[in-house]
PDB file of C-alpha atoms in Angstrom:
ATOM      1  CA  MET U   1      -0.132  -0.544  -0.199  1.00 41.00           C
ATOM      2  CA  HIS U   2       2.758   2.149   0.693  1.00 43.00           C
ATOM      3  CA  ALA U   3       4.584   2.807  -2.724  1.00 43.00           C
ATOM      4  CA  GLY U   4       7.427   5.107  -1.582  1.00 44.00           C
ATOM      5  CA  ASN U   5       8.265   2.068   1.158  1.00 45.00           C
ATOM      6  CA  GLU U   6       8.464  -0.543  -1.647  1.00 42.00           C
ATOM      7  CA  SER U   7      11.771  -2.282  -2.438  1.00 46.00           C
ATOM      8  CA  PRO U   8      13.603  -2.301  -5.745  1.00 47.00           C
ATOM      9  CA  ALA U   9      12.391  -5.160  -7.212  1.00 45.00           C
ATOM     10  CA  PRO U  10      15.629  -7.815  -7.514  1.00 48.00           C
ATOM     11  CA  ALA U  11      18.037  -8.319 -10.585  1.00 46.00           C
ATOM     12  CA  GLY U  12      16.431 -10.905 -12.619  1.00 46.00           C
ATOM     13  CA  PRO U  13      18.536 -13.034 -15.593  1.00 45.00           C
ATOM     14  CA  ALA U  14      19.143 -10.509 -18.591  1.00 42.00           C
ATOM     15  CA  GLU U  15      20.280  -7.259 -15.653  1.00 38.00           C
ATOM     16  CA  ALA U  16      22.707  -9.898 -14.251  1.00 39.00           C
ATOM     17  CA  ARG U  17      23.905 -10.468 -17.313  1.00 42.00           C
ATOM     18  CA  ALA U  18      24.887  -7.741 -18.406  1.00 40.00           C
ATOM     19  CA  ASP U  19      28.211  -7.326 -17.264  1.00 43.00           C
ATOM     20  CA  GLY U  20      28.823 -10.616 -18.688  1.00 46.00           C
ATOM     21  CA  PRO U  21      30.633 -12.619 -21.439  1.00 47.00           C
ATOM     22  CA  ALA U  22      28.050 -11.894 -23.666  1.00 46.00           C
ATOM     23  CA  SER U  23      28.777  -8.087 -23.139  1.00 42.00           C
ATOM     24  CA  ARG U  24      32.102  -8.493 -23.686  1.00 46.00           C
ATOM     25  CA  ARG U  25      31.386  -9.775 -26.377  1.00 47.00           C
ATOM     26  CA  ARG U  26      29.139  -6.857 -27.610  1.00 48.00           C
ATOM     27  CA  ASP U  27      31.801  -4.723 -26.583  1.00 48.00           C
ATOM     28  CA  SER U  28      34.472  -6.187 -28.845  1.00 54.00           C
ATOM     29  CA  PRO U  29      33.408  -5.011 -32.517  1.00 59.00           C
ATOM     30  CA  GLY U  30      33.116  -1.593 -30.986  1.00 64.00           C
ATOM     31  CA  ARG U  31      36.712  -2.025 -30.409  1.00 68.00           C
ATOM     32  CA  ALA U  32      37.802  -3.232 -33.403  1.00 62.00           C
ATOM     33  CA  SER U  33      36.296   0.052 -34.864  1.00 73.00           C
ATOM     34  CA  ALA U  34      38.391   2.192 -33.146  1.00 75.00           C
ATOM     35  CA  ILE U  35      41.278   0.429 -34.400  1.00 71.00           C
ATOM     36  CA  GLY U  36      39.969   1.174 -37.704  1.00 69.00           C
ATOM     37  CA  GLY U  37      38.976   4.422 -37.087  1.00 71.00           C
ATOM     38  CA  SER U  38      42.623   4.906 -35.735  1.00 75.00           C
ATOM     39  CA  ILE U  39      44.192   3.234 -38.618  1.00 74.00           C
ATOM     40  CA  THR U  40      41.821   5.084 -41.276  1.00 77.00           C
ATOM     41  CA  ARG U  41      42.802   8.521 -39.124  1.00 79.00           C
ATOM     42  CA  HIS U  42      47.047   7.419 -39.097  1.00 78.00           C
ATOM     43  CA  PRO U  43      47.431   5.269 -40.979  1.00 85.00           C
ATOM     44  CA  LEU U  44      51.419   6.543 -41.986  1.00 83.00           C
ATOM     45  CA  LEU U  45      51.902   6.151 -37.975  1.00 87.00           C
ATOM     46  CA  TRP U  46      50.713   2.706 -37.915  1.00 86.00           C
ATOM     47  CA  GLY U  47      52.392   1.099 -41.225  1.00 87.00           C
ATOM     48  CA  SER U  48      55.805   3.181 -38.919  1.00 88.00           C
ATOM     49  CA  ALA U  49      54.357   1.255 -36.184  1.00 90.00           C
ATOM     50  CA  TRP U  50      54.043  -2.281 -38.122  1.00 90.00           C
ATOM     51  CA  ALA U  51      57.291  -1.528 -39.702  1.00 89.00           C
ATOM     52  CA  ALA U  52      59.101  -1.088 -36.331  1.00 90.00           C
ATOM     53  CA  LEU U  53      57.429  -3.752 -35.165  1.00 91.00           C
ATOM     54  CA  LEU U  54      58.800  -6.929 -37.584  1.00 89.00           C
ATOM     55  CA  GLY U  55      61.951  -4.848 -37.815  1.00 85.00           C
ATOM     56  CA  ALA U  56      62.471  -5.699 -34.062  1.00 88.00           C
ATOM     57  CA  VAL U  57      61.469  -9.378 -34.905  1.00 89.00           C
ATOM     58  CA  ILE U  58      64.289  -9.296 -37.536  1.00 85.00           C
ATOM     59  CA  VAL U  59      66.522  -8.099 -34.880  1.00 82.00           C
ATOM     60  CA  LEU U  60      65.701 -11.386 -33.003  1.00 85.00           C
ATOM     61  CA  ALA U  61      65.647 -13.615 -35.343  1.00 82.00           C
ATOM     62  CA  ALA U  62      68.842 -12.486 -36.275  1.00 76.00           C
ATOM     63  CA  PHE U  63      70.011 -13.009 -32.822  1.00 80.00           C
ATOM     64  CA  LEU U  64      68.353 -16.807 -32.551  1.00 81.00           C
ATOM     65  CA  ASP U  65      69.853 -17.833 -36.657  1.00 78.00           C
ATOM     66  CA  TRP U  66      66.274 -18.848 -37.343  1.00 80.00           C
ATOM     67  CA  PRO U  67      65.992 -20.515 -40.823  1.00 80.00           C
ATOM     68  CA  THR U  68      66.149 -18.724 -44.679  1.00 75.00           C
ATOM     69  CA  TRP U  69      62.646 -19.229 -45.164  1.00 81.00           C
ATOM     70  CA  ALA U  70      61.634 -17.239 -41.319  1.00 82.00           C
ATOM     71  CA  TRP U  71      63.980 -14.146 -42.602  1.00 79.00           C
ATOM     72  CA  ALA U  72      62.112 -13.565 -46.088  1.00 82.00           C
ATOM     73  CA  LEU U  73      59.179 -14.524 -44.726  1.00 88.00           C
ATOM     74  CA  LEU U  74      59.626 -11.907 -42.179  1.00 87.00           C
ATOM     75  CA  LEU U  75      60.968  -9.916 -44.956  1.00 86.00           C
ATOM     76  CA  VAL U  76      57.318 -10.002 -47.153  1.00 88.00           C
ATOM     77  CA  LEU U  77      55.892  -8.886 -44.450  1.00 90.00           C
ATOM     78  CA  LEU U  78      58.006  -6.065 -43.721  1.00 90.00           C
ATOM     79  CA  VAL U  79      57.421  -4.599 -47.049  1.00 90.00           C
ATOM     80  CA  ALA U  80      54.002  -5.602 -47.891  1.00 90.00           C
ATOM     81  CA  PRO U  81      51.835  -2.770 -46.535  1.00 91.00           C
ATOM     82  CA  SER U  82      53.374   0.220 -47.946  1.00 91.00           C
ATOM     83  CA  LEU U  83      54.272  -2.236 -50.781  1.00 91.00           C
ATOM     84  CA  VAL U  84      51.300  -3.423 -51.838  1.00 92.00           C
ATOM     85  CA  ALA U  85      49.188   0.046 -51.039  1.00 91.00           C
ATOM     86  CA  THR U  86      52.433   1.811 -53.753  1.00 91.00           C
ATOM     87  CA  ILE U  87      51.373  -0.299 -56.273  1.00 91.00           C
ATOM     88  CA  VAL U  88      47.556   0.432 -56.334  1.00 91.00           C
ATOM     89  CA  VAL U  89      48.800   4.352 -56.546  1.00 89.00           C
ATOM     90  CA  LEU U  90      50.664   3.419 -59.443  1.00 88.00           C
ATOM     91  CA  ARG U  91      48.851   1.556 -60.926  1.00 88.00           C
ATOM     92  CA  ALA U  92      45.944   4.036 -61.226  1.00 85.00           C
ATOM     93  CA  THR U  93      48.019   6.442 -62.389  1.00 83.00           C
ATOM     94  CA  PRO U  94      48.562   7.341 -65.688  1.00 81.00           C
ATOM     95  CA  ARG U  95      52.175   6.955 -67.322  1.00 73.00           C
ATOM     96  CA  ASP U  96      51.714  10.990 -67.955  1.00 69.00           C
ATOM     97  CA  HIS U  97      49.991  12.289 -64.946  1.00 67.00           C
ATOM     98  CA  LEU U  98      52.809  14.314 -63.929  1.00 64.00           C
ATOM     99  CA  ALA U  99      54.697  14.930 -67.159  1.00 62.00           C
ATOM    100  CA  HIS U 100      53.584  18.161 -66.275  1.00 61.00           C
ATOM    101  CA  ARG U 101      54.984  18.915 -63.623  1.00 64.00           C
ATOM    102  CA  GLU U 102      58.869  18.303 -65.221  1.00 63.00           C
ATOM    103  CA  SER U 103      61.171  21.577 -65.675  1.00 67.00           C
ATOM    104  CA  VAL U 104      63.614  21.268 -68.911  1.00 70.00           C
ATOM    105  CA  PHE U 105      66.027  20.836 -66.344  1.00 74.00           C
ATOM    106  CA  GLY U 106      64.732  18.408 -64.653  1.00 70.00           C
ATOM    107  CA  HIS U 107      64.565  16.437 -67.318  1.00 68.00           C
ATOM    108  CA  PHE U 108      67.828  16.553 -69.258  1.00 75.00           C
ATOM    109  CA  PHE U 109      69.170  16.650 -66.361  1.00 77.00           C
ATOM    110  CA  ALA U 110      67.438  13.376 -64.680  1.00 74.00           C
ATOM    111  CA  ARG U 111      69.282  11.853 -68.045  1.00 78.00           C
ATOM    112  CA  TYR U 112      72.223  13.324 -67.415  1.00 81.00           C
ATOM    113  CA  LEU U 113      72.309  11.793 -64.564  1.00 79.00           C
ATOM    114  CA  THR U 114      71.337   7.897 -65.716  1.00 79.00           C
ATOM    115  CA  LEU U 115      74.121   8.322 -68.266  1.00 83.00           C
ATOM    116  CA  VAL U 116      76.604   9.452 -65.965  1.00 83.00           C
ATOM    117  CA  LEU U 117      75.504   5.923 -63.340  1.00 79.00           C
ATOM    118  CA  ALA U 118      75.468   3.986 -66.313  1.00 79.00           C
ATOM    119  CA  PHE U 119      78.445   4.365 -67.431  1.00 82.00           C
ATOM    120  CA  VAL U 120      79.896   4.216 -64.121  1.00 80.00           C
ATOM    121  CA  ALA U 121      78.098   0.624 -63.371  1.00 78.00           C
ATOM    122  CA  TRP U 122      79.631  -0.438 -67.392  1.00 80.00           C
ATOM    123  CA  SER U 123      83.508   0.312 -66.313  1.00 81.00           C
ATOM    124  CA  GLY U 124      82.469  -1.677 -62.840  1.00 77.00           C
ATOM    125  CA  SER U 125      81.171  -4.356 -64.640  1.00 76.00           C
ATOM    126  CA  VAL U 126      84.231  -4.327 -66.698  1.00 78.00           C
ATOM    127  CA  VAL U 127      86.599  -4.554 -63.427  1.00 78.00           C
ATOM    128  CA  LEU U 128      84.675  -7.676 -61.335  1.00 75.00           C
ATOM    129  CA  GLY U 129      84.440  -9.730 -64.872  1.00 75.00           C
ATOM    130  CA  ALA U 130      88.329  -8.791 -65.216  1.00 76.00           C
ATOM    131  CA  ALA U 131      88.687 -10.146 -61.387  1.00 74.00           C
ATOM    132  CA  ILE U 132      86.205 -12.773 -61.652  1.00 72.00           C
ATOM    133  CA  SER U 133      87.834 -13.738 -64.258  1.00 73.00           C
ATOM    134  CA  THR U 134      91.334 -14.370 -62.761  1.00 73.00           C
ATOM    135  CA  SER U 135      90.224 -15.868 -59.416  1.00 72.00           C
ATOM    136  CA  ILE U 136      88.814 -17.982 -61.284  1.00 69.00           C
ATOM    137  CA  GLN U 137      91.027 -19.651 -63.714  1.00 68.00           C
ATOM    138  CA  LEU U 138      93.691 -19.482 -60.120  1.00 68.00           C
ATOM    139  CA  ALA U 139      90.780 -21.228 -58.215  1.00 66.00           C
ATOM    140  CA  ALA U 140      91.343 -24.255 -60.628  1.00 60.00           C
ATOM    141  CA  ASP U 141      94.291 -24.088 -61.116  1.00 66.00           C
ATOM    142  CA  GLY U 142      95.010 -25.046 -64.966  1.00 59.00           C
ATOM    143  CA  LYS U 143      91.908 -27.873 -64.952  1.00 64.00           C
ATOM    144  CA  GLU U 144      89.967 -26.728 -67.818  1.00 62.00           C
ATOM    145  CA  ASP U 145      87.034 -29.163 -66.531  1.00 64.00           C
ATOM    146  CA  GLU U 146      86.716 -26.509 -63.237  1.00 64.00           C
ATOM    147  CA  LEU U 147      86.422 -23.183 -65.471  1.00 66.00           C
ATOM    148  CA  THR U 148      82.549 -24.409 -65.935  1.00 69.00           C
ATOM    149  CA  GLY U 149      81.619 -25.367 -62.476  1.00 71.00           C
ATOM    150  CA  ILE U 150      83.244 -22.585 -60.736  1.00 70.00           C
ATOM    151  CA  GLY U 151      81.946 -19.583 -62.775  1.00 70.00           C
ATOM    152  CA  PHE U 152      78.479 -20.541 -61.993  1.00 74.00           C
ATOM    153  CA  GLU U 153      79.458 -20.894 -58.374  1.00 74.00           C
ATOM    154  CA  VAL U 154      80.417 -17.916 -58.871  1.00 72.00           C
ATOM    155  CA  LEU U 155      77.085 -16.494 -61.232  1.00 74.00           C
ATOM    156  CA  ALA U 156      74.649 -17.900 -58.379  1.00 74.00           C
ATOM    157  CA  ALA U 157      76.698 -16.165 -55.683  1.00 72.00           C
ATOM    158  CA  LEU U 158      75.747 -12.479 -57.407  1.00 73.00           C
ATOM    159  CA  THR U 159      72.823 -13.391 -58.866  1.00 77.00           C
ATOM    160  CA  PRO U 160      70.759 -12.036 -55.923  1.00 76.00           C
ATOM    161  CA  VAL U 161      73.652  -9.568 -55.161  1.00 77.00           C
ATOM    162  CA  ALA U 162      72.089  -7.776 -58.795  1.00 78.00           C
ATOM    163  CA  ALA U 163      68.306  -7.833 -58.201  1.00 81.00           C
ATOM    164  CA  GLY U 164      68.907  -6.614 -54.736  1.00 81.00           C
ATOM    165  CA  VAL U 165      70.379  -3.916 -56.835  1.00 82.00           C
ATOM    166  CA  LEU U 166      68.248  -3.964 -59.032  1.00 84.00           C
ATOM    167  CA  TRP U 167      65.320  -3.654 -56.257  1.00 87.00           C
ATOM    168  CA  ALA U 168      67.294  -1.009 -54.776  1.00 87.00           C
ATOM    169  CA  ALA U 169      66.721   1.207 -57.450  1.00 86.00           C
ATOM    170  CA  LEU U 170      63.067  -0.041 -58.284  1.00 87.00           C
ATOM    171  CA  ILE U 171      61.940   1.319 -53.919  1.00 90.00           C
ATOM    172  CA  VAL U 172      64.321   4.529 -55.396  1.00 88.00           C
ATOM    173  CA  ARG U 173      61.960   5.552 -58.141  1.00 86.00           C
ATOM    174  CA  CYS U 174      59.164   4.699 -56.477  1.00 88.00           C
ATOM    175  CA  SER U 175      59.610   6.658 -53.886  1.00 89.00           C
ATOM    176  CA  TRP U 176      60.797   9.439 -55.738  1.00 87.00           C
ATOM    177  CA  PHE U 177      56.898   9.420 -58.209  1.00 86.00           C
ATOM    178  CA  LEU U 178      55.311   9.217 -54.980  1.00 88.00           C
ATOM    179  CA  ALA U 179      56.573  12.367 -53.304  1.00 87.00           C
ATOM    180  CA  ARG U 180      56.224  14.369 -56.663  1.00 84.00           C
ATOM    181  CA  LEU U 181      52.212  12.532 -56.468  1.00 86.00           C
ATOM    182  CA  ARG U 182      51.252  12.649 -53.030  1.00 85.00           C
ATOM    183  CA  GLY U 183      53.820  14.809 -50.991  1.00 83.00           C
ATOM    184  CA  TRP U 184      55.633  14.135 -48.529  1.00 85.00           C
ATOM    185  CA  GLY U 185      52.293  14.902 -45.785  1.00 82.00           C
ATOM    186  CA  GLY U 186      51.161  11.586 -43.541  1.00 79.00           C
ATOM    187  CA  VAL U 187      47.867  12.263 -45.037  1.00 79.00           C
ATOM    188  CA  PRO U 188      48.607  14.824 -47.808  1.00 79.00           C
ATOM    189  CA  ALA U 189      45.062  17.414 -48.268  1.00 75.00           C
ATOM    190  CA  ALA U 190      45.569  17.308 -51.580  1.00 73.00           C
ATOM    191  CA  THR U 191      47.440  14.487 -53.839  1.00 77.00           C
ATOM    192  CA  GLU U 192      47.727  13.706 -57.817  1.00 80.00           C
ATOM    193  CA  VAL U 193      46.311  10.539 -57.642  1.00 81.00           C
ATOM    194  CA  PRO U 194      43.647  10.385 -59.390  1.00 81.00           C
ATOM    195  CA  VAL U 195      39.793  10.524 -57.603  1.00 81.00           C
ATOM    196  CA  SER U 196      38.976   7.595 -59.818  1.00 81.00           C
ATOM    197  CA  LEU U 197      41.059   5.395 -56.700  1.00 82.00           C
ATOM    198  CA  LEU U 198      38.730   4.190 -54.641  1.00 82.00           C
ATOM    199  CA  ALA U 199      36.565   6.657 -55.927  1.00 81.00           C
ATOM    200  CA  GLY U 200      33.268   4.397 -54.019  1.00 84.00           C
ATOM    201  CA  ARG U 201      35.191   3.658 -50.441  1.00 86.00           C
ATOM    202  CA  PRO U 202      36.999   7.041 -48.886  1.00 85.00           C
ATOM    203  CA  ARG U 203      38.244   5.177 -45.814  1.00 87.00           C
ATOM    204  CA  LEU U 204      39.854   2.826 -48.178  1.00 86.00           C
ATOM    205  CA  ARG U 205      41.499   5.542 -50.474  1.00 86.00           C
ATOM    206  CA  ARG U 206      42.952   7.221 -47.311  1.00 87.00           C
ATOM    207  CA  ILE U 207      45.091   4.493 -45.987  1.00 87.00           C
ATOM    208  CA  VAL U 208      46.589   3.255 -49.115  1.00 88.00           C
ATOM    209  CA  ILE U 209      47.311   6.604 -50.218  1.00 88.00           C
ATOM    210  CA  GLY U 210      49.345   7.060 -46.621  1.00 87.00           C
ATOM    211  CA  LEU U 211      50.894   3.513 -46.211  1.00 90.00           C
ATOM    212  CA  ALA U 212      52.397   4.729 -49.939  1.00 88.00           C
ATOM    213  CA  HIS U 213      54.286   7.226 -48.175  1.00 90.00           C
ATOM    214  CA  PRO U 214      57.712   7.910 -50.285  1.00 91.00           C
ATOM    215  CA  GLY U 215      59.677   7.729 -46.588  1.00 90.00           C
ATOM    216  CA  LEU U 216      57.894   4.442 -45.524  1.00 91.00           C
ATOM    217  CA  LEU U 217      58.197   3.003 -48.750  1.00 91.00           C
ATOM    218  CA  LEU U 218      62.143   4.003 -49.236  1.00 90.00           C
ATOM    219  CA  ALA U 219      62.653   2.488 -45.270  1.00 91.00           C
ATOM    220  CA  THR U 220      61.543  -0.909 -45.709  1.00 91.00           C
ATOM    221  CA  GLY U 221      62.952  -1.312 -49.420  1.00 90.00           C
ATOM    222  CA  LEU U 222      65.489  -0.832 -49.149  1.00 89.00           C
ATOM    223  CA  ALA U 223      66.133  -2.726 -45.454  1.00 87.00           C
ATOM    224  CA  SER U 224      64.584  -5.785 -47.293  1.00 85.00           C
ATOM    225  CA  VAL U 225      67.382  -5.723 -49.404  1.00 85.00           C
ATOM    226  CA  LEU U 226      70.358  -4.895 -46.622  1.00 83.00           C
ATOM    227  CA  LEU U 227      68.610  -7.843 -44.833  1.00 79.00           C
ATOM    228  CA  ALA U 228      68.040 -10.404 -47.816  1.00 76.00           C
ATOM    229  CA  MET U 229      71.171  -9.927 -49.069  1.00 74.00           C
ATOM    230  CA  LEU U 230      72.268 -10.760 -44.833  1.00 71.00           C
ATOM    231  CA  ALA U 231      70.164 -13.363 -45.520  1.00 64.00           C
ATOM    232  CA  ALA U 232      71.566 -15.335 -47.712  1.00 61.00           C
ATOM    233  CA  GLU U 233      75.109 -14.939 -46.845  1.00 57.00           C
ATOM    234  CA  VAL U 234      76.797 -14.727 -49.740  1.00 43.00           C
ATOM    235  CA  GLU U 235      80.510 -15.457 -49.802  1.00 45.00           C
ATOM    236  CA  PHE U 236      82.252 -13.391 -52.481  1.00 46.00           C
ATOM    237  CA  GLY U 237      85.620 -15.078 -51.508  1.00 44.00           C
ATOM    238  CA  LEU U 238      86.897 -17.552 -53.682  1.00 40.00           C
ATOM    239  CA  VAL U 239      89.611 -20.289 -52.744  1.00 38.00           C
ATOM    240  CA  VAL U 240      92.608 -19.239 -54.474  1.00 37.00           C
TER     241      VAL U 240
END
């Protein structure tokens, strides 16, 4: 009869389970959404954190002497976010998209540097080829049947190095184009990236452009080259 003295009803089963596992499961999508929102707002920061984490794991793998396949997997994971984003951005960019931004002086100076570097590479190859030929002959000790085998062993040792140097050149070239295409900002407000790239998915477009950062690609790409050479344990010395 006295409404003011009525005690509150005991909590029902549904209310008792409000803080239980089901509630925690309902909160997990919210946390995932928060992480996704953070990646969308700061893609470069997340990409740098990923690279730092993989770099620490690679250093640990070096101390623990992990097998070569594990090193290869770590290197792929290290460079994958920035490289995949770069491929997506550059594939969507027409070849002549940046032609109007190159000056006449820049055009001629770039060709001049290319010719100089080509001459240096050719000169180095001549000297290196002569040195390798002499070393093979000395190692074979006049046995003609061993020359071919030693020559192929040298080529097998030098091929990963040549591939790594060419990969580094490709990384530098792509980073240079990215710097001109989207600038050095983490999330640039204005870019030369075609509007058609992921036009229907603006959040994914923001993440891709953020991860396709020239500095991030340059750091992870060149680090992958260096670490790949160390992992291959290429030996240049020949027994005389």
